[in-house]
CSV table of C-alpha atoms in Angstrom, one decimal:
chain,number,residue,atom,x,y,z
A,1,MET,CA,-31.4,127.2,-28.6
A,2,LYS,CA,-33.6,125.3,-30.7
A,3,ARG,CA,-34.3,122.6,-28.3
A,4,LEU,CA,-35.0,125.2,-25.8
A,5,SER,CA,-37.7,126.9,-28.2
A,6,ILE,CA,-39.3,123.5,-28.8
A,7,TRP,CA,-39.5,123.0,-25.3
A,8,LEU,CA,-41.1,126.3,-24.3
A,9,VAL,CA,-43.6,125.9,-27.3
A,10,ALA,CA,-44.5,122.4,-25.7
A,11,ILE,CA,-44.8,123.9,-22.4
A,12,SER,CA,-47.0,126.6,-23.7
A,13,LEU,CA,-49.2,124.1,-25.5
A,14,VAL,CA,-49.8,122.2,-22.4
A,15,LEU,CA,-50.8,125.1,-20.4
A,16,PHE,CA,-53.1,126.3,-23.1
A,17,PHE,CA,-55.0,123.2,-23.4
A,18,ALA,CA,-55.0,122.7,-19.7
A,19,ALA,CA,-56.0,126.0,-18.9
A,20,PRO,CA,-59.8,125.3,-19.7
A,21,SER,CA,-60.2,122.1,-17.5
A,22,MET,CA,-58.2,124.0,-14.7
A,23,ALA,CA,-60.7,126.9,-15.0
A,24,ALA,CA,-63.6,124.5,-14.9
A,25,LYS,CA,-62.6,122.9,-11.7
A,26,THR,CA,-65.7,123.3,-9.5
A,27,ILE,CA,-66.9,121.9,-6.1
A,28,LYS,CA,-69.9,119.7,-7.0
A,29,ILE,CA,-72.7,119.7,-4.4
A,30,GLY,CA,-75.9,117.7,-4.9
A,31,GLY,CA,-79.2,119.2,-4.2
A,32,LEU,CA,-82.2,116.8,-3.3
A,33,PHE,CA,-85.3,119.4,-3.1
A,34,ASP,CA,-88.9,119.1,-2.9
A,35,ILE,CA,-90.4,121.5,-5.1
A,36,THR,CA,-93.6,119.9,-6.4
A,37,GLY,CA,-94.4,117.0,-3.9
A,38,GLY,CA,-96.2,116.8,-0.6
A,39,THR,CA,-93.8,119.2,1.2
A,40,GLY,CA,-93.2,121.5,-1.5
A,41,SER,CA,-94.6,124.5,0.4
A,42,VAL,CA,-91.9,124.8,2.5
A,43,GLY,CA,-89.3,123.0,0.2
A,44,THR,CA,-89.5,125.7,-2.3
A,45,PRO,CA,-88.2,128.5,-0.1
A,46,TYR,CA,-85.6,126.1,1.5
A,47,ALA,CA,-84.2,125.3,-1.8
A,48,GLU,CA,-84.2,128.8,-2.7
A,49,GLY,CA,-82.0,129.7,0.4
A,50,VAL,CA,-79.5,127.1,-0.6
A,51,ARG,CA,-79.1,128.4,-4.1
A,52,ASP,CA,-79.0,132.0,-3.0
A,53,CYS,CA,-76.2,130.9,-0.7
A,54,VAL,CA,-74.2,129.2,-3.4
A,55,ARG,CA,-74.8,132.1,-5.7
A,56,SER,CA,-73.4,134.5,-3.0
A,57,ILE,CA,-70.6,132.5,-2.4
A,58,ASN,CA,-69.5,132.1,-5.9
A,59,ASP,CA,-70.3,136.0,-6.6
A,60,ASN,CA,-67.8,136.7,-3.8
A,61,GLY,CA,-65.0,134.3,-5.0
A,62,GLY,CA,-66.2,131.0,-4.3
A,63,ILE,CA,-64.6,128.8,-1.5
A,64,ASN,CA,-60.8,129.4,-1.3
A,65,GLY,CA,-61.2,130.8,-5.0
A,66,VAL,CA,-63.2,127.6,-6.2
A,67,GLN,CA,-66.7,128.1,-7.5
A,68,ILE,CA,-69.5,125.9,-6.2
A,69,GLU,CA,-71.5,124.0,-8.8
A,70,LEU,CA,-74.8,123.0,-7.3
A,71,LEU,CA,-76.6,120.1,-9.0
A,72,ASP,CA,-80.1,120.1,-7.9
A,73,VAL,CA,-83.2,117.9,-8.6
A,74,ASP,CA,-86.9,118.2,-7.5
A,75,TYR,CA,-87.7,114.9,-6.4
A,76,ALA,CA,-91.3,115.5,-5.5
A,77,TYR,CA,-91.0,113.9,-2.2
A,78,LYS,CA,-90.9,110.4,-3.6
A,79,ILE,CA,-88.1,108.0,-2.3
A,80,PRO,CA,-87.6,106.1,-5.6
A,81,GLN,CA,-86.9,109.5,-7.1
A,82,ALA,CA,-84.5,110.4,-4.6
A,83,LEU,CA,-82.6,107.2,-4.9
A,84,ALA,CA,-82.2,107.7,-8.6
A,85,ALA,CA,-81.1,111.2,-7.9
A,86,TYR,CA,-78.6,110.0,-5.6
A,87,LYS,CA,-77.2,107.5,-8.1
A,88,LYS,CA,-76.9,110.3,-10.4
A,89,PHE,CA,-75.0,112.6,-8.0
A,90,LYS,CA,-72.6,109.8,-7.5
A,91,THR,CA,-71.7,109.7,-11.1
A,92,GLN,CA,-71.4,113.4,-11.3
A,93,LYS,CA,-68.9,113.0,-8.4
A,94,VAL,CA,-70.4,115.3,-6.0
A,95,VAL,CA,-68.4,115.6,-2.7
A,96,ALA,CA,-71.2,116.4,-0.6
A,97,ILE,CA,-75.2,116.7,-0.8
A,98,GLN,CA,-77.8,119.1,0.4
A,99,GLY,CA,-80.8,116.7,1.2
A,100,TRP,CA,-84.4,116.8,2.4
A,101,GLY,CA,-86.9,114.8,3.9
A,102,THR,CA,-86.8,112.0,6.6
A,103,GLY,CA,-88.0,108.8,4.5
A,104,ASP,CA,-85.4,109.5,1.5
A,105,THR,CA,-82.5,110.2,3.9
A,106,GLU,CA,-83.4,107.0,5.9
A,107,ALA,CA,-83.4,105.2,2.7
A,108,MET,CA,-80.1,106.6,1.4
A,109,SER,CA,-78.2,106.3,4.7
A,110,PRO,CA,-76.3,103.0,3.8
A,111,LEU,CA,-75.4,104.4,0.7
A,112,ILE,CA,-74.2,107.6,1.9
A,113,LYS,CA,-72.1,105.7,4.7
A,114,LYS,CA,-70.8,103.5,2.1
A,115,ASP,CA,-70.0,106.2,-0.5
A,116,LYS,CA,-68.6,108.5,2.2
A,117,ILE,CA,-70.4,111.5,1.2
A,118,PRO,CA,-71.5,114.0,3.8
A,119,TYR,CA,-75.1,114.6,3.7
A,120,PHE,CA,-76.8,117.6,5.2
A,121,SER,CA,-80.6,116.5,5.9
A,122,ALA,CA,-83.4,119.1,6.2
A,123,SER,CA,-85.1,116.3,8.0
A,124,TYR,CA,-84.1,117.0,11.8
A,125,SER,CA,-84.9,113.5,12.9
A,126,GLU,CA,-82.7,112.5,15.9
A,127,HIS,CA,-82.0,109.1,14.7
A,128,LEU,CA,-80.0,110.5,11.9
A,129,THR,CA,-77.5,112.3,14.2
A,130,ASP,CA,-75.7,109.4,15.8
A,131,PRO,CA,-72.1,108.8,13.9
A,132,LYS,CA,-72.3,105.1,14.9
A,133,VAL,CA,-75.3,104.6,12.9
A,134,THR,CA,-75.2,107.4,10.1
A,135,PRO,CA,-71.5,108.6,10.4
A,136,TYR,CA,-71.9,110.9,7.1
A,137,ASN,CA,-75.3,112.5,8.0
A,138,PHE,CA,-75.4,115.9,9.7
A,139,MET,CA,-78.1,118.3,10.2
A,140,VAL,CA,-78.2,122.1,11.4
A,141,GLY,CA,-81.6,122.2,13.0
A,142,THR,CA,-82.5,121.3,16.6
A,143,THR,CA,-83.7,117.9,16.2
A,144,TYR,CA,-87.7,117.2,16.2
A,145,ALA,CA,-87.6,115.1,19.3
A,146,ASP,CA,-85.8,117.8,21.0
A,147,GLN,CA,-88.1,120.4,19.9
A,148,ALA,CA,-91.3,118.2,21.1
A,149,ARG,CA,-89.3,117.8,24.4
A,150,VAL,CA,-88.7,121.6,24.9
A,151,ALA,CA,-92.6,122.0,24.1
A,152,LEU,CA,-93.5,119.3,26.7
A,153,LYS,CA,-91.2,120.9,29.1
A,154,PHE,CA,-92.5,124.4,28.6
A,155,ILE,CA,-96.3,123.0,28.9
A,156,LYS,CA,-95.3,121.3,32.4
A,157,ASP,CA,-93.3,124.3,33.7
A,158,THR,CA,-96.1,126.7,33.0
A,159,TRP,CA,-98.9,124.3,34.3
A,160,THR,CA,-100.8,126.0,37.1
A,161,ASP,CA,-103.5,123.4,37.9
A,162,LYS,CA,-102.1,121.3,40.7
A,163,SER,CA,-105.2,118.7,40.6
A,164,ARG,CA,-103.9,117.1,37.6
A,165,ASN,CA,-101.4,116.7,34.8
A,166,PRO,CA,-101.6,118.8,31.8
A,167,ARG,CA,-103.0,116.8,28.7
A,168,VAL,CA,-101.7,116.8,25.3
A,169,ALA,CA,-102.2,115.3,21.8
A,170,PHE,CA,-99.7,114.7,19.2
A,171,ILE,CA,-100.9,115.8,15.8
A,172,TYR,CA,-98.9,114.3,12.9
A,173,ASN,CA,-99.0,112.9,9.5
A,174,ASP,CA,-98.1,109.0,9.0
A,175,THR,CA,-94.8,109.4,7.6
A,176,GLY,CA,-91.4,109.0,8.8
A,177,PHE,CA,-91.2,112.9,9.3
A,178,GLY,CA,-94.6,112.9,11.0
A,179,ARG,CA,-93.6,110.2,13.5
A,180,SER,CA,-90.1,111.1,14.2
A,181,PRO,CA,-90.7,113.7,17.0
A,182,PHE,CA,-93.1,111.8,19.2
A,183,PHE,CA,-92.3,108.0,18.9
A,184,THR,CA,-89.5,105.5,19.5
A,185,VAL,CA,-87.7,105.0,16.1
A,186,LYS,CA,-86.1,101.8,15.4
A,187,PHE,CA,-83.4,102.3,12.9
A,188,GLN,CA,-80.6,100.1,11.9
A,189,GLY,CA,-80.7,98.0,15.0
A,190,TYR,CA,-80.9,100.9,17.3
A,191,ASN,CA,-83.7,102.6,19.3
A,192,PHE,CA,-84.2,106.4,19.4
A,193,ASP,CA,-86.8,107.4,21.9
A,194,GLY,CA,-89.2,110.4,20.9
A,195,ALA,CA,-91.3,112.7,23.0
A,196,GLU,CA,-93.7,110.2,24.2
A,197,ALA,CA,-91.2,108.6,26.5
A,198,TYR,CA,-90.5,112.0,27.8
A,199,ALA,CA,-93.8,113.1,28.5
A,200,LYS,CA,-94.5,110.1,30.7
A,201,GLU,CA,-91.1,110.9,32.5
A,202,ILE,CA,-92.1,114.5,33.3
A,203,GLY,CA,-95.9,113.8,34.1
A,204,VAL,CA,-97.5,115.0,31.1
A,205,ASP,CA,-100.5,113.0,29.9
A,206,LEU,CA,-100.8,111.9,26.3
A,207,VAL,CA,-104.5,111.8,25.6
A,208,ALA,CA,-104.9,111.8,21.7
A,209,LYS,CA,-102.9,110.9,18.4
A,210,PRO,CA,-104.8,112.5,15.5
A,211,ILE,CA,-103.2,111.6,12.0
A,212,ILE,CA,-103.8,114.5,9.4
A,213,GLY,CA,-102.2,114.2,6.0
A,214,LEU,CA,-99.7,116.7,4.5
A,215,ARG,CA,-102.2,117.7,2.0
A,216,ALA,CA,-105.4,117.4,4.0
A,217,LEU,CA,-108.2,119.9,3.0
A,218,ASP,CA,-110.3,119.2,6.1
A,219,ALA,CA,-109.0,118.3,9.4
A,220,THR,CA,-112.5,118.5,11.1
A,221,PRO,CA,-113.0,114.8,11.6
A,222,GLN,CA,-109.7,114.0,13.3
A,223,LEU,CA,-110.3,117.4,15.3
A,224,LEU,CA,-113.9,116.4,16.5
A,225,ASN,CA,-112.5,112.8,17.6
A,226,MET,CA,-109.6,114.7,19.5
A,227,LYS,CA,-112.1,117.1,21.3
A,228,LYS,CA,-113.4,114.1,23.0
A,229,ALA,CA,-109.9,113.5,24.8
A,230,ASP,CA,-110.2,117.3,25.6
A,231,PRO,CA,-106.4,118.0,25.5
A,232,ASP,CA,-104.9,121.2,26.8
A,233,PHE,CA,-102.4,121.4,24.0
A,234,ALA,CA,-101.7,119.7,20.7
A,235,ILE,CA,-98.2,119.6,19.6
A,236,CYS,CA,-97.9,119.4,15.7
A,237,GLN,CA,-95.5,118.0,13.4
A,238,GLU,CA,-97.0,119.1,9.9
A,239,THR,CA,-96.4,121.9,7.2
A,240,SER,CA,-98.5,124.0,5.6
A,241,VAL,CA,-101.7,121.9,6.5
A,242,MET,CA,-101.3,123.6,10.0
A,243,ALA,CA,-103.2,126.6,8.6
A,244,THR,CA,-106.2,124.2,7.7
A,245,ILE,CA,-105.8,122.6,11.3
A,246,LEU,CA,-105.9,126.1,13.0
A,247,LYS,CA,-108.9,127.2,11.1
A,248,ASP,CA,-110.9,124.0,11.6
A,249,ALA,CA,-110.0,124.4,15.4
A,250,LYS,CA,-111.4,127.6,15.6
A,251,LYS,CA,-114.6,126.8,13.5
A,252,LEU,CA,-115.1,123.9,16.1
A,253,LYS,CA,-114.4,126.3,19.1
A,254,LEU,CA,-111.7,124.0,20.6
A,255,ARG,CA,-110.0,125.2,23.9
A,256,THR,CA,-107.0,123.3,22.9
A,257,LYS,CA,-103.9,125.4,22.5
A,258,PHE,CA,-101.6,124.6,19.8
A,259,PHE,CA,-97.9,124.1,19.6
A,260,ALA,CA,-96.3,124.1,16.1
A,261,LEU,CA,-92.9,122.4,15.7
A,262,ASN,CA,-90.4,123.9,13.1
A,263,TRP,CA,-91.9,123.3,9.9
A,264,ALA,CA,-95.8,123.6,11.0
A,265,MET,CA,-95.2,127.5,11.3
A,266,SER,CA,-93.9,130.5,9.1
A,267,GLY,CA,-95.2,134.0,8.2
A,268,LYS,CA,-97.0,132.4,5.4
A,269,ILE,CA,-98.7,129.7,7.6
A,270,MET,CA,-99.7,132.3,10.0
A,271,GLU,CA,-101.0,134.6,7.2
A,272,LEU,CA,-103.0,131.6,5.8
A,273,ALA,CA,-104.4,130.7,9.3
A,274,GLY,CA,-105.4,134.5,10.0
A,275,GLU,CA,-107.1,135.0,13.1
A,276,ALA,CA,-107.3,131.4,13.9
A,277,ALA,CA,-103.3,131.3,14.5
A,278,GLU,CA,-103.7,133.6,17.4
A,279,GLY,CA,-102.1,132.3,20.6
A,280,CYS,CA,-100.3,129.4,18.8
A,281,TYR,CA,-96.8,128.4,20.1
A,282,TRP,CA,-93.9,127.6,17.8
A,283,THR,CA,-90.5,125.9,18.5
A,284,ASN,CA,-88.2,127.7,15.8
A,285,PRO,CA,-84.5,127.1,15.8
A,286,PHE,CA,-84.0,129.7,12.8
A,287,CYS,CA,-84.0,133.4,12.8
A,288,LEU,CA,-87.0,135.5,11.1
A,289,TRP,CA,-87.0,138.1,8.6
A,290,THR,CA,-87.5,141.0,11.0
A,291,ASP,CA,-84.2,139.8,12.9
A,292,THR,CA,-81.3,142.2,12.3
A,293,ALA,CA,-78.1,140.1,13.4
A,294,PRO,CA,-75.1,140.0,10.7
A,295,GLY,CA,-75.9,136.5,9.4
A,296,VAL,CA,-79.5,137.4,8.9
A,297,GLU,CA,-78.6,140.7,6.9
A,298,GLU,CA,-76.4,138.6,4.9
A,299,ALA,CA,-79.0,136.1,3.9
A,300,LYS,CA,-81.6,139.3,3.5
A,301,ALA,CA,-78.9,140.9,1.2
A,302,ALA,CA,-78.7,137.8,-0.9
A,303,SER,CA,-82.5,137.3,-1.2
A,304,GLU,CA,-82.6,141.1,-2.2
A,305,LYS,CA,-80.0,140.7,-4.8
A,306,TYR,CA,-81.5,137.7,-6.5
A,307,HIS,CA,-85.1,138.4,-5.7
A,308,PRO,CA,-85.6,142.1,-5.2
A,309,GLY,CA,-88.5,143.2,-2.9
A,310,LYS,CA,-89.2,139.6,-1.7
A,311,VAL,CA,-89.6,139.1,1.9
A,312,GLN,CA,-88.5,135.4,2.8
A,313,ILE,CA,-90.1,133.0,5.5
A,314,VAL,CA,-88.2,131.3,7.9
A,315,ASN,CA,-87.6,128.0,5.6
A,316,TYR,CA,-85.5,130.2,3.2
A,317,PHE,CA,-83.1,131.0,6.1
A,318,GLN,CA,-82.9,127.1,7.0
A,319,GLY,CA,-81.7,126.4,3.4
A,320,PHE,CA,-79.3,129.2,3.6
A,321,THR,CA,-78.0,128.3,6.9
A,322,ALA,CA,-77.2,124.7,5.9
A,323,MET,CA,-75.4,125.7,2.8
A,324,LYS,CA,-73.4,128.4,4.7
A,325,VAL,CA,-72.3,125.8,7.5
A,326,MET,CA,-71.2,123.4,5.0
A,327,ALA,CA,-69.4,125.8,2.9
A,328,GLU,CA,-67.7,126.6,6.3
A,329,ALA,CA,-66.6,123.2,6.5
A,330,ILE,CA,-65.2,122.7,2.9
A,331,GLY,CA,-63.3,125.9,3.3
A,332,ASN,CA,-61.5,124.4,6.5
A,333,VAL,CA,-60.4,121.2,4.3
A,334,LYS,CA,-56.6,121.2,3.9
A,335,GLY,CA,-55.6,119.6,0.7
A,336,GLU,CA,-58.0,117.8,-1.6
A,337,VAL,CA,-61.6,118.3,-1.1
A,338,THR,CA,-63.2,114.9,-0.5
A,339,GLY,CA,-66.1,113.4,1.4
A,340,PRO,CA,-64.1,112.2,4.2
A,341,ALA,CA,-62.1,115.4,4.4
A,342,ILE,CA,-65.2,117.5,4.7
A,343,LYS,CA,-66.5,115.1,7.5
A,344,ALA,CA,-63.3,115.5,9.4
A,345,ALA,CA,-63.7,119.3,9.0
A,346,LEU,CA,-67.3,119.1,10.3
A,347,GLU,CA,-66.5,116.9,13.3
A,348,ASN,CA,-64.0,119.8,14.2
A,349,MET,CA,-66.5,122.5,14.1
A,350,THR,CA,-67.0,124.1,17.4
A,351,ASP,CA,-69.4,127.1,18.0
A,352,PHE,CA,-69.5,128.2,14.5
A,353,ASP,CA,-71.0,131.6,14.5
A,354,THR,CA,-73.6,131.7,12.1
A,355,GLY,CA,-74.2,135.4,12.6
A,356,GLY,CA,-77.8,134.9,14.4
A,357,LEU,CA,-79.1,132.6,11.7
A,358,THR,CA,-79.1,130.0,14.5
A,359,VAL,CA,-77.4,129.4,17.7
A,360,PRO,CA,-73.7,128.5,17.2
A,361,ILE,CA,-73.3,125.4,15.4
A,362,SER,CA,-70.9,122.4,16.7
A,363,PHE,CA,-70.4,118.7,15.5
A,364,SER,CA,-68.0,116.2,16.8
A,365,ALA,CA,-67.1,112.6,16.4
A,366,LYS,CA,-69.9,111.7,19.0
A,367,SER,CA,-72.6,113.8,17.7
A,368,HIS,CA,-73.9,115.2,14.5
A,369,LYS,CA,-76.7,117.3,16.1
A,370,GLY,CA,-75.6,120.8,14.9
A,371,SER,CA,-77.8,123.0,16.8
A,372,MET,CA,-78.7,122.7,20.5
A,373,GLY,CA,-81.2,125.6,20.7
A,374,LEU,CA,-84.4,127.3,19.7
A,375,ASN,CA,-86.7,130.0,20.4
A,376,ILE,CA,-90.2,129.7,21.5
A,377,TYR,CA,-92.7,132.0,19.8
A,378,GLN,CA,-96.3,132.8,20.1
A,379,VAL,CA,-98.5,134.5,17.6
A,380,GLN,CA,-99.7,137.5,19.4
A,381,SER,CA,-101.8,140.3,17.4
A,382,GLY,CA,-100.6,138.8,14.2
A,383,LYS,CA,-96.9,138.6,14.8
A,384,PHE,CA,-94.3,136.2,16.3
A,385,VAL,CA,-93.6,137.2,19.7
A,386,PRO,CA,-90.4,135.5,21.5
A,387,VAL,CA,-91.5,133.8,24.6
A,388,LYS,CA,-88.5,131.9,25.7
A,389,LYS,CA,-85.0,131.1,24.4
A,390,VAL,CA,-83.9,127.6,25.0
A,391,LEU,CA,-80.4,126.2,25.1
A,392,LEU,CA,-80.0,122.3,25.3
A,393,SER,CA,-77.2,120.3,26.9
A,394,ARG,CA,-75.8,117.5,24.6
């Protein structure tokens, strides 16, 4: 009896001291965000969407009863700081990372591959979606190159002047992000064609390539130079500087119509551009605040809970969706949650219904392009009006 009592006391002590560590167990996710750098105007709401999704999941019991611990860093859109943050994430033993830009994702991709840490990029660069090259990189948004090809096809299909091809300009910033939609990218021994090759294929003439920085305060010199080529359309890979481009184009009375890829337009950018935004087209793979589908309402409820009265722009939904999809994959892991296990769960994800945040999301061992669809909107009377829904084939 005495031995039994000693044994019970010993077991009680083990359980007592083990309980805190068991309770403290979390699923650690890294968060690499740009809050104060060159893309901070869109990075801040994106980060807020990721954080709110985590908070909402945790408030509702976590993933299979385990809380998510989001370890996030503002790297100010600087590659050296991104690499330093990644090294810290590794020492903190994160099992996956919510990332951000094109340049830093490219720089980290060999490390991500080596360390087998699934990485969700907010860069939708096509060369980051091929598992042969970047086996642990995934993205939820429709790739930049696919968006640009959709814009070009729309321009070609709606062109009515049979005497000549439509003329387009590509407006971009001179970064990996800026160049990604348009030009052939050579990455880790592979070539990935951009929209420039597609324009030639379908008979759209590329006549100008203005470079406008992400923080430019005046786009007049570049637009005046573009005016000489007289493009019918300008497809733009920018962020908030798009408002400056549109306003300067209106001052110069350009006849060119503008086509914003996903980061180059939002409710905030439309507001900043004012009347100059009228008529601008936009390729957007995500929902808007005015949408009412179940997943959208879920994200809006989270925003209302944590930021009462705030109306979120599209970038918030991008971050929320990325975290929601990652959490779904983690929840489907059988056994220990590790990088390879999450990767396997993602590659078995087929037509995951985000509830209207995006088209259904699928990954496979052959493709890490999550989204194969988007909506084309046009600004009409200060509102985003849907023009066409586009579903792409893999």
